[in-house]
PDB file of C-alpha atoms in Angstrom:
ATOM      1  CA  MET J   1     -12.549  -4.337  -8.182  1.00 46.00           C
ATOM      2  CA  GLN J   2     -16.175  -5.587  -7.293  1.00 47.00           C
ATOM      3  CA  ASP J   3     -15.492  -7.868  -4.716  1.00 51.00           C
ATOM      4  CA  ARG J   4     -12.742  -5.382  -2.665  1.00 53.00           C
ATOM      5  CA  PHE J   5     -15.394  -2.730  -2.277  1.00 55.00           C
ATOM      6  CA  ASN J   6     -19.023  -2.202  -1.592  1.00 66.00           C
ATOM      7  CA  SER J   7     -21.860  -1.347  -4.701  1.00 72.00           C
ATOM      8  CA  ALA J   8     -21.548   1.910  -3.343  1.00 71.00           C
ATOM      9  CA  LEU J   9     -17.610   3.327  -3.058  1.00 78.00           C
ATOM     10  CA  VAL J  10     -16.795   1.728  -6.014  1.00 82.00           C
ATOM     11  CA  PRO J  11     -17.853   4.816  -8.346  1.00 85.00           C
ATOM     12  CA  VAL J  12     -15.661   6.943  -5.531  1.00 87.00           C
ATOM     13  CA  VAL J  13     -13.331   4.240  -6.228  1.00 84.00           C
ATOM     14  CA  LYS J  14     -13.146   4.410 -10.074  1.00 88.00           C
ATOM     15  CA  GLN J  15     -13.270   8.941  -9.562  1.00 89.00           C
ATOM     16  CA  PHE J  16     -10.282   8.402  -7.254  1.00 89.00           C
ATOM     17  CA  LEU J  17      -8.445   7.271 -10.549  1.00 88.00           C
ATOM     18  CA  LEU J  18      -9.778   9.829 -13.213  1.00 91.00           C
ATOM     19  CA  LEU J  19      -7.463  12.285 -10.978  1.00 91.00           C
ATOM     20  CA  LEU J  20      -3.870  10.273 -12.250  1.00 89.00           C
ATOM     21  CA  PRO J  21      -2.557  12.116 -15.732  1.00 88.00           C
ATOM     22  CA  THR J  22      -3.369   9.796 -17.576  1.00 86.00           C
ATOM     23  CA  ALA J  23      -6.661   9.396 -17.273  1.00 88.00           C
ATOM     24  CA  VAL J  24      -6.184  13.629 -16.825  1.00 88.00           C
ATOM     25  CA  ALA J  25      -4.896  13.479 -20.697  1.00 86.00           C
ATOM     26  CA  ALA J  26      -6.786  10.687 -22.033  1.00 88.00           C
ATOM     27  CA  LYS J  27      -9.570  12.646 -21.485  1.00 89.00           C
ATOM     28  CA  ASP J  28     -11.521  15.300 -24.008  1.00 88.00           C
ATOM     29  CA  SER J  29     -11.903  17.991 -22.196  1.00 90.00           C
ATOM     30  CA  PRO J  30     -10.806  19.152 -18.405  1.00 92.00           C
ATOM     31  CA  LEU J  31     -12.431  17.898 -15.703  1.00 92.00           C
ATOM     32  CA  THR J  32     -14.724  19.366 -13.839  1.00 92.00           C
ATOM     33  CA  SER J  33     -16.906  18.459 -10.861  1.00 92.00           C
ATOM     34  CA  GLU J  34     -19.166  16.801 -12.104  1.00 94.00           C
ATOM     35  CA  ASP J  35     -16.943  14.146 -13.798  1.00 94.00           C
ATOM     36  CA  LEU J  36     -16.267  13.308  -9.889  1.00 93.00           C
ATOM     37  CA  PRO J  37     -20.133  13.021  -8.283  1.00 93.00           C
ATOM     38  CA  ASP J  38     -19.730  10.527  -5.563  1.00 91.00           C
ATOM     39  CA  LEU J  39     -16.800  11.639  -4.637  1.00 91.00           C
ATOM     40  CA  LEU J  40     -17.255  15.316  -3.487  1.00 93.00           C
ATOM     41  CA  ASN J  41     -20.287  14.570  -2.164  1.00 92.00           C
ATOM     42  CA  LEU J  42     -18.563  11.849  -0.343  1.00 90.00           C
ATOM     43  CA  TYR J  43     -15.808  13.981   0.762  1.00 92.00           C
ATOM     44  CA  SER J  44     -16.700  17.863   0.475  1.00 90.00           C
ATOM     45  CA  GLY J  45     -16.758  17.677   4.117  1.00 92.00           C
ATOM     46  CA  ASP J  46     -12.468  17.398   4.289  1.00 92.00           C
ATOM     47  CA  LEU J  47     -12.025  19.567   1.435  1.00 93.00           C
ATOM     48  CA  PRO J  48      -9.926  22.739   2.731  1.00 94.00           C
ATOM     49  CA  ALA J  49     -11.716  25.217   0.051  1.00 92.00           C
ATOM     50  CA  PRO J  50     -14.600  22.994  -2.000  1.00 92.00           C
ATOM     51  CA  SER J  51     -16.169  25.823  -2.917  1.00 93.00           C
ATOM     52  CA  ALA J  52     -12.680  26.318  -5.843  1.00 94.00           C
ATOM     53  CA  VAL J  53     -12.570  22.478  -6.801  1.00 94.00           C
ATOM     54  CA  ASP J  54     -14.060  23.398 -10.536  1.00 94.00           C
ATOM     55  CA  ALA J  55     -11.415  26.209 -11.272  1.00 95.00           C
ATOM     56  CA  GLU J  56      -9.332  23.590  -9.792  1.00 94.00           C
ATOM     57  CA  LEU J  57      -9.612  20.342 -11.480  1.00 95.00           C
ATOM     58  CA  PHE J  58      -8.951  22.866 -14.714  1.00 95.00           C
ATOM     59  CA  THR J  59      -5.625  23.554 -13.634  1.00 94.00           C
ATOM     60  CA  TRP J  60      -4.998  20.504 -12.815  1.00 93.00           C
ATOM     61  CA  SER J  61      -6.401  19.232 -16.543  1.00 92.00           C
ATOM     62  CA  THR J  62      -4.585  21.787 -17.891  1.00 92.00           C
ATOM     63  CA  LYS J  63      -1.567  20.561 -15.918  1.00 89.00           C
ATOM     64  CA  TRP J  64      -1.516  17.471 -17.131  1.00 87.00           C
ATOM     65  CA  GLN J  65      -3.021  17.773 -21.172  1.00 88.00           C
ATOM     66  CA  SER J  66      -0.500  19.947 -21.972  1.00 87.00           C
ATOM     67  CA  PRO J  67       1.033  19.151 -25.002  1.00 85.00           C
ATOM     68  CA  SER J  68       4.396  19.887 -23.980  1.00 85.00           C
ATOM     69  CA  LEU J  69       4.244  17.021 -21.572  1.00 80.00           C
ATOM     70  CA  GLN J  70       5.398  13.655 -22.793  1.00 79.00           C
ATOM     71  CA  ASP J  71       2.999   9.840 -21.268  1.00 74.00           C
ATOM     72  CA  GLU J  72       6.165   9.009 -19.870  1.00 75.00           C
ATOM     73  CA  ASP J  73       6.218  11.931 -17.633  1.00 74.00           C
ATOM     74  CA  ARG J  74       2.131  10.892 -17.506  1.00 74.00           C
ATOM     75  CA  ALA J  75       2.952   7.536 -16.730  1.00 76.00           C
ATOM     76  CA  ALA J  76       5.711   7.319 -14.383  1.00 74.00           C
ATOM     77  CA  LEU J  77       3.225   9.745 -11.624  1.00 77.00           C
ATOM     78  CA  ASN J  78       0.359   6.346 -12.711  1.00 78.00           C
ATOM     79  CA  SER J  79       0.963   6.129  -9.076  1.00 81.00           C
ATOM     80  CA  ILE J  80      -0.488   8.406  -5.860  1.00 84.00           C
ATOM     81  CA  VAL J  81       1.377   7.664  -3.941  1.00 84.00           C
ATOM     82  CA  LYS J  82       4.303   9.199  -6.647  1.00 85.00           C
ATOM     83  CA  LEU J  83       1.901  11.567  -8.037  1.00 87.00           C
ATOM     84  CA  LEU J  84       1.332  12.900  -4.276  1.00 88.00           C
ATOM     85  CA  GLY J  85       5.316  13.502  -3.793  1.00 87.00           C
ATOM     86  CA  VAL J  86       4.937  16.393  -6.883  1.00 87.00           C
ATOM     87  CA  THR J  87       1.539  17.519  -6.029  1.00 89.00           C
ATOM     88  CA  ASP J  88       1.784  21.310  -4.983  1.00 89.00           C
ATOM     89  CA  SER J  89      -0.089  21.483  -1.510  1.00 89.00           C
ATOM     90  CA  ASP J  90       0.039  25.786  -2.200  1.00 92.00           C
ATOM     91  CA  PHE J  91      -2.121  24.921  -5.647  1.00 92.00           C
ATOM     92  CA  PHE J  92      -3.968  21.701  -5.971  1.00 94.00           C
ATOM     93  CA  PRO J  93      -4.896  21.742  -1.814  1.00 94.00           C
ATOM     94  CA  ASN J  94      -8.317  19.830  -2.469  1.00 94.00           C
ATOM     95  CA  VAL J  95      -6.970  18.060  -5.075  1.00 94.00           C
ATOM     96  CA  ARG J  96      -4.065  16.482  -3.057  1.00 94.00           C
ATOM     97  CA  VAL J  97      -6.311  16.686   0.195  1.00 94.00           C
ATOM     98  CA  LEU J  98      -8.373  13.589  -2.547  1.00 93.00           C
ATOM     99  CA  LEU J  99      -5.020  11.758  -2.713  1.00 92.00           C
ATOM    100  CA  GLN J 100      -4.241  11.589   0.725  1.00 92.00           C
ATOM    101  CA  ILE J 101      -7.609  10.083   0.498  1.00 90.00           C
ATOM    102  CA  ALA J 102      -7.178   7.348  -1.853  1.00 88.00           C
ATOM    103  CA  ALA J 103      -4.077   6.605  -1.121  1.00 86.00           C
ATOM    104  CA  THR J 104      -5.008   6.318   3.011  1.00 84.00           C
ATOM    105  CA  MET J 105      -7.781   3.758   1.603  1.00 77.00           C
ATOM    106  CA  ALA J 106      -6.816   0.025   2.971  1.00 63.00           C
ATOM    107  CA  VAL J 107      -5.526  -1.528  -0.617  1.00 59.00           C
ATOM    108  CA  THR J 108      -6.346  -5.106   0.650  1.00 54.00           C
ATOM    109  CA  SER J 109      -7.959  -7.404   4.164  1.00 54.00           C
ATOM    110  CA  ALA J 110      -4.257  -9.218   3.654  1.00 56.00           C
ATOM    111  CA  GLU J 111      -2.812  -8.770   6.811  1.00 54.00           C
ATOM    112  CA  CYS J 112      -5.264  -8.740   9.756  1.00 58.00           C
ATOM    113  CA  GLU J 113      -7.329 -12.345   7.454  1.00 62.00           C
ATOM    114  CA  ARG J 114      -3.207 -13.978   8.204  1.00 63.00           C
ATOM    115  CA  SER J 115      -3.495 -12.697  11.372  1.00 63.00           C
ATOM    116  CA  ILE J 116      -7.048 -14.451  12.170  1.00 69.00           C
ATOM    117  CA  SER J 117      -5.504 -17.935   9.960  1.00 71.00           C
ATOM    118  CA  ARG J 118      -2.668 -17.940  12.349  1.00 68.00           C
ATOM    119  CA  LEU J 119      -4.382 -17.831  15.269  1.00 66.00           C
ATOM    120  CA  ARG J 120      -7.057 -20.274  14.025  1.00 71.00           C
ATOM    121  CA  HIS J 121      -3.302 -22.260  13.344  1.00 68.00           C
ATOM    122  CA  ILE J 122      -2.589 -21.887  17.169  1.00 63.00           C
ATOM    123  CA  LYS J 123      -5.896 -22.560  18.604  1.00 63.00           C
ATOM    124  CA  THR J 124      -6.037 -26.400  15.995  1.00 64.00           C
ATOM    125  CA  CYS J 125      -2.962 -27.032  17.682  1.00 59.00           C
ATOM    126  CA  LEU J 126      -3.253 -25.970  21.494  1.00 57.00           C
ATOM    127  CA  ARG J 127      -6.999 -26.376  21.279  1.00 58.00           C
ATOM    128  CA  SER J 128      -8.230 -24.650  25.192  1.00 56.00           C
ATOM    129  CA  THR J 129      -5.823 -26.330  27.042  1.00 63.00           C
ATOM    130  CA  MET J 130      -4.541 -23.042  27.879  1.00 64.00           C
ATOM    131  CA  ALA J 131      -4.622 -19.046  29.722  1.00 71.00           C
ATOM    132  CA  GLU J 132      -6.016 -15.831  26.733  1.00 72.00           C
ATOM    133  CA  GLU J 133      -3.336 -14.121  28.288  1.00 75.00           C
ATOM    134  CA  ARG J 134      -0.323 -17.350  27.067  1.00 75.00           C
ATOM    135  CA  LEU J 135      -2.449 -17.102  23.844  1.00 73.00           C
ATOM    136  CA  ASN J 136      -1.548 -13.803  22.796  1.00 77.00           C
ATOM    137  CA  GLY J 137       2.210 -14.549  23.708  1.00 78.00           C
ATOM    138  CA  LEU J 138       1.895 -17.266  21.565  1.00 75.00           C
ATOM    139  CA  THR J 139      -0.359 -15.626  19.387  1.00 76.00           C
ATOM    140  CA  LEU J 140       2.800 -12.387  18.971  1.00 79.00           C
ATOM    141  CA  LEU J 141       5.258 -15.194  18.748  1.00 78.00           C
ATOM    142  CA  TYR J 142       4.084 -16.391  15.646  1.00 76.00           C
ATOM    143  CA  VAL J 143       2.886 -13.125  13.863  1.00 75.00           C
ATOM    144  CA  HIS J 144       6.140 -11.701  14.095  1.00 78.00           C
ATOM    145  CA  ARG J 145       8.017 -14.730  13.624  1.00 79.00           C
ATOM    146  CA  ASP J 146      10.682 -12.187  11.721  1.00 82.00           C
ATOM    147  CA  GLN J 147      11.418 -10.771  14.478  1.00 84.00           C
ATOM    148  CA  PRO J 148      14.532 -12.069  16.624  1.00 87.00           C
ATOM    149  CA  VAL J 149      13.960 -12.971  20.004  1.00 84.00           C
ATOM    150  CA  ASN J 150      17.402 -13.110  22.291  1.00 88.00           C
ATOM    151  CA  VAL J 151      16.677 -16.468  23.827  1.00 87.00           C
ATOM    152  CA  GLN J 152      18.873 -15.633  26.749  1.00 91.00           C
ATOM    153  CA  GLN J 153      16.587 -12.215  27.398  1.00 90.00           C
ATOM    154  CA  VAL J 154      12.882 -14.560  27.385  1.00 83.00           C
ATOM    155  CA  ILE J 155      14.227 -17.512  29.802  1.00 85.00           C
ATOM    156  CA  ASP J 156      15.942 -14.691  32.325  1.00 87.00           C
ATOM    157  CA  GLU J 157      11.983 -12.404  32.908  1.00 85.00           C
ATOM    158  CA  PHE J 158      10.261 -15.735  32.775  1.00 81.00           C
ATOM    159  CA  ALA J 159      12.794 -16.666  35.620  1.00 82.00           C
ATOM    160  CA  ARG J 160      12.188 -13.266  37.452  1.00 84.00           C
ATOM    161  CA  ARG J 161       8.412 -13.568  37.059  1.00 82.00           C
ATOM    162  CA  GLN J 162       8.265 -17.005  38.084  1.00 76.00           C
ATOM    163  CA  PRO J 163      10.229 -17.165  41.269  1.00 72.00           C
ATOM    164  CA  ARG J 164      10.351 -21.577  41.971  1.00 67.00           C
ATOM    165  CA  ARG J 165      10.352 -22.280  46.124  1.00 59.00           C
ATOM    166  CA  MET J 166      14.403 -23.435  45.715  1.00 55.00           C
ATOM    167  CA  GLN J 167      16.466 -21.764  43.250  1.00 56.00           C
ATOM    168  CA  LEU J 168      18.555 -25.205  41.773  1.00 57.00           C
ATOM    169  CA  ASN J 169      21.786 -22.632  41.577  1.00 58.00           C
ATOM    170  CA  THR J 170      22.767 -23.014  45.154  1.00 54.00           C
ATOM    171  CA  VAL J 171      21.826 -26.569  45.031  1.00 55.00           C
ATOM    172  CA  ASN J 172      25.813 -28.997  43.319  1.00 58.00           C
ATOM    173  CA  LEU J 173      24.416 -31.511  42.474  1.00 55.00           C
ATOM    174  CA  LEU J 174      28.080 -33.433  41.437  1.00 56.00           C
ATOM    175  CA  SER J 175      29.203 -32.940  45.434  1.00 54.00           C
ATOM    176  CA  ALA J 176      25.628 -34.301  46.569  1.00 53.00           C
ATOM    177  CA  THR J 177      26.086 -37.877  44.337  1.00 53.00           C
ATOM    178  CA  GLU J 178      29.683 -38.445  45.638  1.00 54.00           C
ATOM    179  CA  THR J 179      29.028 -38.257  49.104  1.00 51.00           C
TER     180      THR J 179
END
């Protein structure tokens, strides 16, 4: 986690994890705003009812610390996305907003790094012998190579955009060689 997030965001990410049911159940006392100082300080402007955070966290803790709740039920919701699906926005508006923020945080930069790697590969192969438009097109083709390409449609579009001086379909090559 230290490598993925800068040092200022590590406590915030750890405090997001305190909202998960297994973390709440493992705590001896109800969750309070004192348990989430960095998180609430950073995102207080995004919360619909910041003054009700403590009461909401108390209710949230009561829900997940209930002895009638099975550990399997808590563990099944140990994903922020799954938890979002069962969090009522009427009862827990602040918690829901915090979970939405946590769900939208970038988990990885692999896609960006992959695109840069592909661009480097294309650039290495072809170097600087092409225009930027062609390089962009080749990069898009390479990045989205899993998408099917209709070759005939590409040829037709190229022919429409790049008309030649002589239309080859009007020349009958067989009759020219016979005479």
